[in-house]
């Protein structure tokens, strides 16, 4: 059977809950053939980040080249890009592939608070990479850093989206996982507002929710879904994964979400 293809350009999480590992699991469970470009290797588990080693930029460049010159891809998810130099090399490569949908998750800090992105890389991402994205998916703290707003409500999330759309992405999805009451996400394409509601689930096991969500959106885009439908399915995927997280009970800190849950609930329909 022919499978759609998705590429993740992100950091490695040795604990398997976030980064490249979460992305490849998500791609597989959603029926998509996954490829990867590793930007950094982190020594990480459910308790924290203990080391970060950036991959040399020429090796990142060659990974992208190796994947795209032979295998190709139907969508790209971008996660951790820890330095300005890494942002530059990824931008230069992706400028050549303007027709491939790109989901850009502007990852800045891990759940425990460890920074995953240098300050000057933030500016470079805003200036150079945002305009290549089909959708950018900041969480609330990331949207605050990018817009310098304080975000406490859905109205604040909308104000942030209005600022971020001006930086050139086709759409902005501000994620409300950090809101107190509900986990509602807001999509804005410069004209329309779409709300993706979500019940807040009370669990400490939310390591990698952002990575899993953005890679689920990329997988759905790879299968040919429109952006809105891709996000709707991905939201259902992440909600189920968070709901099932306590069953998994991995590690003693912030454990990963349950990537299998959506496939368990939907059966092979998950692959369509
Ligand atoms: N406790 C929760 N209950 C329900 N949904 C949640 C919860 N936490 C996050 N979400 C949802 O999960 C998705 C990911 O959002 P979130 O804001 O957690 O990303 P993130 O902070 O980038 O994650 P991370 O940096 O840990 O990978 C969003 O759809 C958000 O609404
Ligand atoms: C490698 C990696 N990417 C992203 C995140 C954000 O959750 C993380 N903790 N680790």
GROMACS .gro file of N, CA, C and O in nm, residues 154 157-158 161 172-176 184-188 193-196:
model
   72
  154UNK      N    1  -0.859   3.403   2.602
  154UNK     CA    2  -0.873   3.374   2.459
  154UNK      C    3  -0.862   3.504   2.378
  154UNK      O    4  -0.801   3.506   2.270
  157UNK      N    5  -0.508   3.566   2.328
  157UNK     CA    6  -0.452   3.473   2.228
  157UNK      C    7  -0.481   3.528   2.088
  157UNK      O    8  -0.397   3.520   1.998
  158UNK      N    9  -0.599   3.585   2.070
  158UNK     CA   10  -0.637   3.639   1.939
  158UNK      C   11  -0.550   3.759   1.904
  158UNK      O   12  -0.508   3.775   1.789
  161UNK      N   13  -0.225   3.630   1.785
  161UNK     CA   14  -0.236   3.573   1.649
  161UNK      C   15  -0.235   3.684   1.545
  161UNK      O   16  -0.174   3.670   1.438
  172UNK      N   17  -0.183   3.096   1.185
  172UNK     CA   18  -0.127   3.089   1.321
  172UNK      C   19  -0.222   3.007   1.407
  172UNK      O   20  -0.343   3.034   1.408
  173UNK      N   21  -0.169   2.909   1.478
  173UNK     CA   22  -0.251   2.832   1.573
  173UNK      C   23  -0.192   2.857   1.712
  173UNK      O   24  -0.083   2.808   1.744
  174UNK      N   25  -0.261   2.938   1.792
  174UNK     CA   26  -0.214   2.962   1.929
  174UNK      C   27  -0.277   2.857   2.018
  174UNK      O   28  -0.398   2.842   2.023
  175UNK      N   29  -0.190   2.779   2.089
  175UNK     CA   30  -0.238   2.666   2.169
  175UNK      C   31  -0.265   2.709   2.312
  175UNK      O   32  -0.183   2.775   2.373
  176UNK      N   33  -0.380   2.668   2.360
  176UNK     CA   34  -0.421   2.711   2.494
  176UNK      C   35  -0.397   2.608   2.604
  176UNK      O   36  -0.461   2.615   2.708
  184UNK      N   37  -0.830   2.532   2.490
  184UNK     CA   38  -0.883   2.572   2.360
  184UNK      C   39  -0.770   2.631   2.275
  184UNK      O   40  -0.683   2.701   2.325
  185UNK      N   41  -0.769   2.596   2.146
  185UNK     CA   42  -0.668   2.648   2.053
  185UNK      C   43  -0.737   2.738   1.950
  185UNK      O   44  -0.851   2.711   1.911
  186UNK      N   45  -0.666   2.843   1.906
  186UNK     CA   46  -0.726   2.940   1.814
  186UNK      C   47  -0.646   2.945   1.684
  186UNK      O   48  -0.524   2.967   1.686
  187UNK      N   49  -0.716   2.925   1.571
  187UNK     CA   50  -0.651   2.932   1.440
  187UNK      C   51  -0.692   3.062   1.371
  187UNK      O   52  -0.810   3.098   1.369
  188UNK      N   53  -0.592   3.130   1.313
  188UNK     CA   54  -0.620   3.256   1.242
  188UNK      C   55  -0.540   3.257   1.112
  188UNK      O   56  -0.419   3.233   1.113
  193UNK      N   57  -1.139   3.324   1.197
  193UNK     CA   58  -1.103   3.267   1.327
  193UNK      C   59  -1.169   3.131   1.340
  193UNK      O   60  -1.289   3.119   1.315
  194UNK      N   61  -1.093   3.032   1.378
  194UNK     CA   62  -1.154   2.902   1.407
  194UNK      C   63  -1.107   2.857   1.544
  194UNK      O   64  -0.988   2.867   1.577
  195UNK      N   65  -1.205   2.812   1.622
  195UNK     CA   66  -1.175   2.771   1.759
  195UNK      C   67  -1.177   2.619   1.767
  195UNK      O   68  -1.271   2.556   1.718
  196UNK      N   69  -1.075   2.562   1.827
  196UNK     CA   70  -1.073   2.417   1.852
  196UNK      C   71  -1.085   2.397   2.002
  196UNK      O   72  -0.987   2.413   2.075
   0.00000   0.00000   0.00000
